PDB file of C-alpha atoms in Angstrom:
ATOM      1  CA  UNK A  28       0.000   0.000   0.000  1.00 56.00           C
ATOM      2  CA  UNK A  29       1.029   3.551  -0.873  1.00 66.00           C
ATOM      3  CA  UNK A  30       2.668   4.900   2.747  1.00 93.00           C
ATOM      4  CA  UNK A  31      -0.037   7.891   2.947  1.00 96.00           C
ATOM      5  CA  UNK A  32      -1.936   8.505   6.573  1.00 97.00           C
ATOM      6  CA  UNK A  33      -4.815  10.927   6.409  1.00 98.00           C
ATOM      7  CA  UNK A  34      -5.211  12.569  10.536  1.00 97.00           C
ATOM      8  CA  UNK A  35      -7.543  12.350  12.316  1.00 98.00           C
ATOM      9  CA  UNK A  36      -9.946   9.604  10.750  1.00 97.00           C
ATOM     10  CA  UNK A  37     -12.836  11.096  12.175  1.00 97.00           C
ATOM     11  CA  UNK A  38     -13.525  14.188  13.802  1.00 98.00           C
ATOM     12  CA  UNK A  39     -16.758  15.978  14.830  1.00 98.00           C
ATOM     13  CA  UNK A  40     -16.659  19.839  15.293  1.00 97.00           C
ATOM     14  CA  UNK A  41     -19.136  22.798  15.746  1.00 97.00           C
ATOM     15  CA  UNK A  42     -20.155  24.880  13.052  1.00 98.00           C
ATOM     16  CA  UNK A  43     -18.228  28.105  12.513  1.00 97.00           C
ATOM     17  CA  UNK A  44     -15.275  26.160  14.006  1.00 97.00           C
ATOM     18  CA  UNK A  45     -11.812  25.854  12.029  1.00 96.00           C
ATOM     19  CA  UNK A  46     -10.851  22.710  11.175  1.00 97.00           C
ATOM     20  CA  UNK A  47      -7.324  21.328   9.610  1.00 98.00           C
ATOM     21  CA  UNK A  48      -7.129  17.578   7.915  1.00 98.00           C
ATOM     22  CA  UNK A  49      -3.751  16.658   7.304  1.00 98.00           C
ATOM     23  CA  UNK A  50      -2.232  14.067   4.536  1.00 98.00           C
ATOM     24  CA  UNK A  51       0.993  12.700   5.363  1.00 98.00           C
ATOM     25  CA  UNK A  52       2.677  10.958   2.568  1.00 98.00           C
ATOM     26  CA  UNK A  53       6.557   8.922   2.768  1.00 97.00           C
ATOM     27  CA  UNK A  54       6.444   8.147  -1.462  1.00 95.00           C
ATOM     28  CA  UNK A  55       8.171  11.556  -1.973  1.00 95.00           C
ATOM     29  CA  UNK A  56       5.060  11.790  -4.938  1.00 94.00           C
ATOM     30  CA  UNK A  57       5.464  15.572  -6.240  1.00 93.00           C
ATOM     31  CA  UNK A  58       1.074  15.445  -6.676  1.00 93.00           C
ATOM     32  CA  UNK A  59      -1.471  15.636  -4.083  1.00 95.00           C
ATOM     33  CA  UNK A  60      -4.947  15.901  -4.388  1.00 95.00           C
ATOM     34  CA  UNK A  61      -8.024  16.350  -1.508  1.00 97.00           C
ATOM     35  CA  UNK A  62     -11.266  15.015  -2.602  1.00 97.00           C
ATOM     36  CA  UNK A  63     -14.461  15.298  -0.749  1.00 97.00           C
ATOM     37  CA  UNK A  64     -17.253  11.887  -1.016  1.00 97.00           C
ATOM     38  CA  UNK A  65     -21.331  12.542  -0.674  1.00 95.00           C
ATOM     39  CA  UNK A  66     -23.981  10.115  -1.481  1.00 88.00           C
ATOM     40  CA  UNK A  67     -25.220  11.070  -4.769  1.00 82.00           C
ATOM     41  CA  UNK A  68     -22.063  13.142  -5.838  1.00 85.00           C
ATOM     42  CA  UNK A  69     -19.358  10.728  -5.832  1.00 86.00           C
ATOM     43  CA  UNK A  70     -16.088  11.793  -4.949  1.00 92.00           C
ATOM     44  CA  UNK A  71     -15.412  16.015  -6.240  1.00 94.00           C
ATOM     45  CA  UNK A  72     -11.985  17.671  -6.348  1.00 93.00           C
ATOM     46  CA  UNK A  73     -11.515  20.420  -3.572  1.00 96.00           C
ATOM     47  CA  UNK A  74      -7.837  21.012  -4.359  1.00 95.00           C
ATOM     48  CA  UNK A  75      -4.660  19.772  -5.572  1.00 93.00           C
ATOM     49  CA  UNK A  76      -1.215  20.392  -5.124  1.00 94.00           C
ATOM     50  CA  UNK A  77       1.852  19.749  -8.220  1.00 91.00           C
ATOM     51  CA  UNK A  78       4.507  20.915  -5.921  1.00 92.00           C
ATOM     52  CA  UNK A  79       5.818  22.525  -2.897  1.00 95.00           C
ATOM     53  CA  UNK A  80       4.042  25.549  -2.694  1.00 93.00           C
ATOM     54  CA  UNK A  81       1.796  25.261  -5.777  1.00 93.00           C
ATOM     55  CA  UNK A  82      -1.865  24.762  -5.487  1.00 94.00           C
ATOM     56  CA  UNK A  83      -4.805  24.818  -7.585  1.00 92.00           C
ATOM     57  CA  UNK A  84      -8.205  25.264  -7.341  1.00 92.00           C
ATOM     58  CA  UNK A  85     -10.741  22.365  -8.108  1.00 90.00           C
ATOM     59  CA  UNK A  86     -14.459  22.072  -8.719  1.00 89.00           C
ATOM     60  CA  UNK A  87     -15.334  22.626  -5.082  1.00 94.00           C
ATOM     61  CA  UNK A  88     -13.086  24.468  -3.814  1.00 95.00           C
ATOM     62  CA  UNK A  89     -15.633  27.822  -2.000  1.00 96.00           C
ATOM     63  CA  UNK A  90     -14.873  27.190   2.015  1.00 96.00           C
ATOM     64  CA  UNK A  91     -11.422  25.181   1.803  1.00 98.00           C
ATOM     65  CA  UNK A  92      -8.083  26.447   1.794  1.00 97.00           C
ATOM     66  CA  UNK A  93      -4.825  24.300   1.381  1.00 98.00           C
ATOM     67  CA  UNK A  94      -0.943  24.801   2.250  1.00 97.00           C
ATOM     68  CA  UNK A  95       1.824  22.569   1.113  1.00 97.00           C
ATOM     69  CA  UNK A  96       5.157  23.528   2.576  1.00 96.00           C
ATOM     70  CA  UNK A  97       6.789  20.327   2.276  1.00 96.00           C
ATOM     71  CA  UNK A  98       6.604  17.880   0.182  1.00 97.00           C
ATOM     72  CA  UNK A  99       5.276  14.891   2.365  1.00 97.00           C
ATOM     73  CA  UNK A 100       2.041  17.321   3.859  1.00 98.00           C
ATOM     74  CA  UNK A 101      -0.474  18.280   2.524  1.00 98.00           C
ATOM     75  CA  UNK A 102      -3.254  20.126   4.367  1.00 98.00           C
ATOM     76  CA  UNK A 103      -7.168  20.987   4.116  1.00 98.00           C
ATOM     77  CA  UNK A 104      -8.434  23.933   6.349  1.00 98.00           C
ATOM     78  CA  UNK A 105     -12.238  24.775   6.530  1.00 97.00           C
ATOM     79  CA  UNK A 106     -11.958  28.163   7.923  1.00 93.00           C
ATOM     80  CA  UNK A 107     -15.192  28.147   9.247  1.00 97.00           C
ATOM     81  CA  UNK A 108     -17.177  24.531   9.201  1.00 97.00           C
ATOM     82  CA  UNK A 109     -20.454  24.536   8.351  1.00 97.00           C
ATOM     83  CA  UNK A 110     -23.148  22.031   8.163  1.00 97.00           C
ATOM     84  CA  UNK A 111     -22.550  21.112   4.712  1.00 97.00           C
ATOM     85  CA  UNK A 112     -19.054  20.210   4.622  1.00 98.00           C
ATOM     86  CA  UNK A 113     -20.311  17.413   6.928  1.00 98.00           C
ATOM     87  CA  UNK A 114     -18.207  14.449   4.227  1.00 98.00           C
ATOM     88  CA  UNK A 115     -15.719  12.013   3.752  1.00 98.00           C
ATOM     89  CA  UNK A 116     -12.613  13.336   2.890  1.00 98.00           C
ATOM     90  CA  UNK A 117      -9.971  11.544   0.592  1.00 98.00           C
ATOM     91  CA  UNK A 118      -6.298  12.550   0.248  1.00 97.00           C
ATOM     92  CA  UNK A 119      -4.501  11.316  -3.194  1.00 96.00           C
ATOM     93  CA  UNK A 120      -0.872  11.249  -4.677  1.00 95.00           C
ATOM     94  CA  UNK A 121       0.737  10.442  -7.648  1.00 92.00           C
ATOM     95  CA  UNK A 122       4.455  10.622  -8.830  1.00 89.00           C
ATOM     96  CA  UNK A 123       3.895  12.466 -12.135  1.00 85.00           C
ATOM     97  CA  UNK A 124       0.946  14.162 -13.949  1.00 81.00           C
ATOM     98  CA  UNK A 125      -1.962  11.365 -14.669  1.00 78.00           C
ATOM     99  CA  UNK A 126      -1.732  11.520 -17.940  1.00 69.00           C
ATOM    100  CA  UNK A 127       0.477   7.964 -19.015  1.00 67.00           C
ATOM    101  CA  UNK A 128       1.141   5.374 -16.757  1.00 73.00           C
ATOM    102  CA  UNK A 129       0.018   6.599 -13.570  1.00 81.00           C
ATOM    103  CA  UNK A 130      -1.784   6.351 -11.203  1.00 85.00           C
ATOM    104  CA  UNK A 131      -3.331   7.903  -8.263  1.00 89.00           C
ATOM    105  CA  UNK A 132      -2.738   5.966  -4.599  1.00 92.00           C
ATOM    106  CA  UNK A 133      -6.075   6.722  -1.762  1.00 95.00           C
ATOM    107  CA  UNK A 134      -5.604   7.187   1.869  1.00 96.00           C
ATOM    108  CA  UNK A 135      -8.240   5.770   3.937  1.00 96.00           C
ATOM    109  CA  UNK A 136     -10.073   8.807   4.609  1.00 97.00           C
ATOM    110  CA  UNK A 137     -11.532  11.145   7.399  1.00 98.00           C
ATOM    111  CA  UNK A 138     -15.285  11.313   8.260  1.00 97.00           C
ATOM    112  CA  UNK A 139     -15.698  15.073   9.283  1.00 98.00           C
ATOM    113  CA  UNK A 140     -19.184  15.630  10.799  1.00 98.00           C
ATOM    114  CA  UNK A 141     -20.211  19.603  11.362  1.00 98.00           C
ATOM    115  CA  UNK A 142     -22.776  19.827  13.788  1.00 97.00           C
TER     116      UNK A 142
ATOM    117  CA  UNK B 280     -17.240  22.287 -16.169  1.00 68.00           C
ATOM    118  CA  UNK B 281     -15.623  18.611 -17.047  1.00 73.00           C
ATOM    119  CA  UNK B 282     -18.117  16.033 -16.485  1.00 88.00           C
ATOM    120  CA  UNK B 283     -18.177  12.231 -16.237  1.00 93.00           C
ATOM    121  CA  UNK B 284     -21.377  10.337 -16.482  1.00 95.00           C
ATOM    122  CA  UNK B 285     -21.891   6.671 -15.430  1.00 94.00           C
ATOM    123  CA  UNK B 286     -25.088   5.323 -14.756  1.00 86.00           C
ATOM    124  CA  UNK B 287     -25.450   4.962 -10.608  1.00 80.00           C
ATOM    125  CA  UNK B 288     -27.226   1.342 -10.777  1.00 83.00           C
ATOM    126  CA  UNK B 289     -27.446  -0.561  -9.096  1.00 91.00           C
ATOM    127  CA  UNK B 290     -26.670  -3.107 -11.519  1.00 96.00           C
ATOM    128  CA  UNK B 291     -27.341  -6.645 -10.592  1.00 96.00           C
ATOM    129  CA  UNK B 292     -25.486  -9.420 -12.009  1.00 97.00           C
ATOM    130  CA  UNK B 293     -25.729 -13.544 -11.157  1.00 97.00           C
ATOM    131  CA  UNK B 294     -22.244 -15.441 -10.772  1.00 97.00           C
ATOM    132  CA  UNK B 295     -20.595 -15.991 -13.459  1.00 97.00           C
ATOM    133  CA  UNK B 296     -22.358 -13.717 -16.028  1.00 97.00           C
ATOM    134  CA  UNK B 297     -20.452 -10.862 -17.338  1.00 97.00           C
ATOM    135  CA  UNK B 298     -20.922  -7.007 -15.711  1.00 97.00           C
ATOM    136  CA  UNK B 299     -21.205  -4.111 -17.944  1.00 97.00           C
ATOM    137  CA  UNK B 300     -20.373  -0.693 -16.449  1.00 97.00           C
ATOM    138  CA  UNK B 301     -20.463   2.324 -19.107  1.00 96.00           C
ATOM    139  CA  UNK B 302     -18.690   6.150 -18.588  1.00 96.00           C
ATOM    140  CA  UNK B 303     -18.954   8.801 -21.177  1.00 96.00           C
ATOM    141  CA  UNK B 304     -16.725  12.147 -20.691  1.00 94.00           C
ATOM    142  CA  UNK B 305     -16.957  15.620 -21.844  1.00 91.00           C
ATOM    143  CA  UNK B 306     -13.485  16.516 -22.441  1.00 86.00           C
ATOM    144  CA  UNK B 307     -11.909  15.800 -25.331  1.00 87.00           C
ATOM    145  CA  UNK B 308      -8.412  17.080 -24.134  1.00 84.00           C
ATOM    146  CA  UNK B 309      -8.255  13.959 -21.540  1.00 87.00           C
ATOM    147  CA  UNK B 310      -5.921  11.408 -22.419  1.00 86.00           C
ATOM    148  CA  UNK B 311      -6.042   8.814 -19.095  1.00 89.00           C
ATOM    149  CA  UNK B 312      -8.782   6.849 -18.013  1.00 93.00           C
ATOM    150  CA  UNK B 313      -8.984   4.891 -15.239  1.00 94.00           C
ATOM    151  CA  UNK B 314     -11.515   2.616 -13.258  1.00 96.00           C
ATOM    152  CA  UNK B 315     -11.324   2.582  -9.050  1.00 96.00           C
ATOM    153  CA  UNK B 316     -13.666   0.494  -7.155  1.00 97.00           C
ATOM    154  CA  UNK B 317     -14.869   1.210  -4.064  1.00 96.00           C
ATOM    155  CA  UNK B 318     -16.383  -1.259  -1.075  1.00 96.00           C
ATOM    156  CA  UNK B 319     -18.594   0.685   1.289  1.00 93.00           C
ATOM    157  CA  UNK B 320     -16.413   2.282   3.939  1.00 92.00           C
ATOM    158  CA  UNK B 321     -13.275   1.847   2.367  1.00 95.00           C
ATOM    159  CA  UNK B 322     -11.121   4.089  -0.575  1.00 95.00           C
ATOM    160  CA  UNK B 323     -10.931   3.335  -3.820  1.00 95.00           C
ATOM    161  CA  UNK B 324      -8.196   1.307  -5.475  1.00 94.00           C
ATOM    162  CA  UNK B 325      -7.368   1.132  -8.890  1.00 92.00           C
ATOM    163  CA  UNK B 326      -8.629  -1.931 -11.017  1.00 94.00           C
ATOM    164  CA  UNK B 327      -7.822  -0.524 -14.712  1.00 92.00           C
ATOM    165  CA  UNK B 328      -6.057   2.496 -16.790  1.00 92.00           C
ATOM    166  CA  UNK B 329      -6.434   2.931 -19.933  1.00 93.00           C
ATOM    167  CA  UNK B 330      -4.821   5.477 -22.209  1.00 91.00           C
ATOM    168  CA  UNK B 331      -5.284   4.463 -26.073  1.00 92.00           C
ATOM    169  CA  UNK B 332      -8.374   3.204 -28.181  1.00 95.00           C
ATOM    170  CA  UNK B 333      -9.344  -0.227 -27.772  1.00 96.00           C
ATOM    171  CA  UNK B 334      -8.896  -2.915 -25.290  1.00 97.00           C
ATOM    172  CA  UNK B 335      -7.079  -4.039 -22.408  1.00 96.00           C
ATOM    173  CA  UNK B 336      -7.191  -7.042 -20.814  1.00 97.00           C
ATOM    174  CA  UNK B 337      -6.191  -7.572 -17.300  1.00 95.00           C
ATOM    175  CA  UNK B 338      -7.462 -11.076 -15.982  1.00 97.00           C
ATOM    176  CA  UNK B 339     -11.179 -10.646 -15.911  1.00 97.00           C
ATOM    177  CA  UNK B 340     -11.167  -6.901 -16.436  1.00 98.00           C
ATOM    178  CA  UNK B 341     -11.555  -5.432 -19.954  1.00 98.00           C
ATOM    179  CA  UNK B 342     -11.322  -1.864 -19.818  1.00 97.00           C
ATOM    180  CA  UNK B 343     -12.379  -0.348 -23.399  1.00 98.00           C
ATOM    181  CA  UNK B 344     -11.904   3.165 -24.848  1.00 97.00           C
ATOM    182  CA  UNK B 345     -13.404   5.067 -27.745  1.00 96.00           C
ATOM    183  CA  UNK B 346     -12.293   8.953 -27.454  1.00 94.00           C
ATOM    184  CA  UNK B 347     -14.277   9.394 -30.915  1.00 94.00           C
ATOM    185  CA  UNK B 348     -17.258   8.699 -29.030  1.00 95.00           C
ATOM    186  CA  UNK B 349     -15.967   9.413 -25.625  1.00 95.00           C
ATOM    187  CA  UNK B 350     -16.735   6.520 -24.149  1.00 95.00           C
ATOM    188  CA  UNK B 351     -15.153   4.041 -21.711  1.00 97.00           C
ATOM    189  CA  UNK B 352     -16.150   1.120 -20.434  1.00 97.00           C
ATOM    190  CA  UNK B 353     -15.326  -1.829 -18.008  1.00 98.00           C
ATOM    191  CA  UNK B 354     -16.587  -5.514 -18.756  1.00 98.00           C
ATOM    192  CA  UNK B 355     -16.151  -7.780 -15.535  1.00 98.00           C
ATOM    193  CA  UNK B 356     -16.459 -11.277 -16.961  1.00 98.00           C
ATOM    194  CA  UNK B 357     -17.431 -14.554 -14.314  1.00 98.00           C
ATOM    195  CA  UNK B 358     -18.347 -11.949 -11.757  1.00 98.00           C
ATOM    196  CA  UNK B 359     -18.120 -13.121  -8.301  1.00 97.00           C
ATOM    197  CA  UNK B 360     -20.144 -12.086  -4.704  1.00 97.00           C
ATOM    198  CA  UNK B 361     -16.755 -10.219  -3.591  1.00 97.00           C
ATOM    199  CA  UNK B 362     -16.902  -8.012  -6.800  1.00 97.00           C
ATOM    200  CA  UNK B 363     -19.795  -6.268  -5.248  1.00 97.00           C
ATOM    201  CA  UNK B 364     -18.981  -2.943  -5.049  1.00 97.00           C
ATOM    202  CA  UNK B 365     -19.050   0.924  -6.811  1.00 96.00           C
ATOM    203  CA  UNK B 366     -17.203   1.676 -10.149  1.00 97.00           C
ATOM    204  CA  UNK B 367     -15.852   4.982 -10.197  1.00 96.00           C
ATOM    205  CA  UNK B 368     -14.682   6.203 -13.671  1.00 96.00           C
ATOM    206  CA  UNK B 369     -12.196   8.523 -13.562  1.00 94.00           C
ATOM    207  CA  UNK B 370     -10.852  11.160 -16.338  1.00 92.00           C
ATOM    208  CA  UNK B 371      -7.802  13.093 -16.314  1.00 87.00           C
ATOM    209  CA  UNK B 372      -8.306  16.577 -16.171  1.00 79.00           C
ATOM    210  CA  UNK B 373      -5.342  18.825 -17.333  1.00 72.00           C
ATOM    211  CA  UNK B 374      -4.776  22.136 -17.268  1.00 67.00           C
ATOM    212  CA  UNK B 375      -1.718  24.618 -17.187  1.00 55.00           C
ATOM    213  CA  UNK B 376      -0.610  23.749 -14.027  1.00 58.00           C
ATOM    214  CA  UNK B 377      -1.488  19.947 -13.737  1.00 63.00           C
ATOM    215  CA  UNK B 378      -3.354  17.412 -14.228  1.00 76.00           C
ATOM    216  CA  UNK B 379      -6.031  16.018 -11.230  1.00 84.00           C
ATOM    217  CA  UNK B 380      -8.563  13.119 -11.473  1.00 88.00           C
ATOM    218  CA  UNK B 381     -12.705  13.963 -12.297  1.00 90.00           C
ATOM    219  CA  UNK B 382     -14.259  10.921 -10.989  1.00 93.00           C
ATOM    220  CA  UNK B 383     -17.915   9.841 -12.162  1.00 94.00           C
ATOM    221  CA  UNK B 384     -20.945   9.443  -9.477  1.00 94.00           C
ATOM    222  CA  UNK B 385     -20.326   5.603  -9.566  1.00 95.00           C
ATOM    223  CA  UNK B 386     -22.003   2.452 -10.485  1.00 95.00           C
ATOM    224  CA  UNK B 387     -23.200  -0.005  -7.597  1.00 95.00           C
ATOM    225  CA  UNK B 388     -22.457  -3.615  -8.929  1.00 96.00           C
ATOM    226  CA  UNK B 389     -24.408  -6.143  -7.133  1.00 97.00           C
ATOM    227  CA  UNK B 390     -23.305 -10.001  -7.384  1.00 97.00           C
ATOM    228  CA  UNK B 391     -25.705 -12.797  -6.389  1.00 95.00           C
ATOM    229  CA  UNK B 392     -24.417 -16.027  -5.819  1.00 91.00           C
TER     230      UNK B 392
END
């Protein structure tokens, strides 16, 4: 299995609380990706990351922020939880763009409940 | 906005019969496709990539791509109980700066033994 540990698995906080998930990876994989899982939506890109320092913005990205200073982390901040970023959240990496030959390794998730 | 489109099932199969699971995709700039499945309460893993027209075979997985049409697909032949799961297509979505994953809703495959 890909050496990548999402903290904490689960977590419930109050809404208008912040809120920091953290993916730790030891594959030295230059991507990394946070998805977000609903019933009925499948899993939907918050953010990604091709690099130290360089983020981008994906289809659901309104409410998150993200910071990469090293290579190995990779974190999620809701600044302010609300109700409706009650999810599962995925962390991905890969080792080059996912264009040929590669592929993209799953942690095992956090369940993040906003009450 | 990219989209990918599978059909959410479920889809029930008996053992042994073959299992059928269909993705179209809106962008014709994506050049990887890839099928994850997904047991309830776990993460996906990858089953199946598949960059070029045609097929590929991986034991009984046959992944097949048509970009004319912008279609993939993913036959499952003598399915089994433990292949009971969700199919998540997934397209390659590059831009600029990278390239991230657009993943389908997912199709529920149901095996009866």
């Amino acid at each position: 299995d890909a050496g990548i540990t999402q903290s904490p698995r689960h977590k419930v906080t109050e809404t208008g609380t912040p809120v920091t998930l953290r993916c730790h990876q030891t594959e030295n994989h230059r991507y990394m990706y946070w998805y977000r899982q609903d019933p009925g939506h499948g899993l939907r890109l918050i953010h990604y990351s091709y690099g130290v320092k360089d983020t981008d913005k994906g289809e659901v990205s309104d409410g998150y922020s993200v910071s990469r200073s090293k290579t190995e982390d990779f974190l999620l901040t809701l600044e302010s939880a609300t109700s409706s970023q009650t999810s599962v959240y995925f962390c991905a990496i890969s080792p080059r763009p996912l264009t040929m030959n590669t592929e993209a390794f799953f942690g095992q998730g956090t369940r993040l409940t906003v009450v | 906005q990219k989209e990918v489109e599978q059909n959410s099932g479920p889809l029930s199969v008996p053992e042994g019969a073959i299992a059928s699971l269909n993705c179209t995709y809106s962008d014709r700039g994506s050049q990887s496709f890839f099928w994850y499945r997904q047991y309830s309460g776990k993460s996906p893993e990858l089953i199946m990539s598949i960059y070029s027209n045609g097929d590929k075979e991986d034991g009984r997985f046959t992944a097949q791509l048509n970009k004319a049409s912008q279609y993939v697909s993913l036959l499952i032949r003598d399915s089994q109980p433990s292949d009971s799961a969700t199919y998540l297509c997934a397209v390659n979505l590059s831009n600029q700066a990278g390239t991230a994953l657009i993943f389908g809703k997912g199709t529920t495959l149901s095996v009866s033994s």
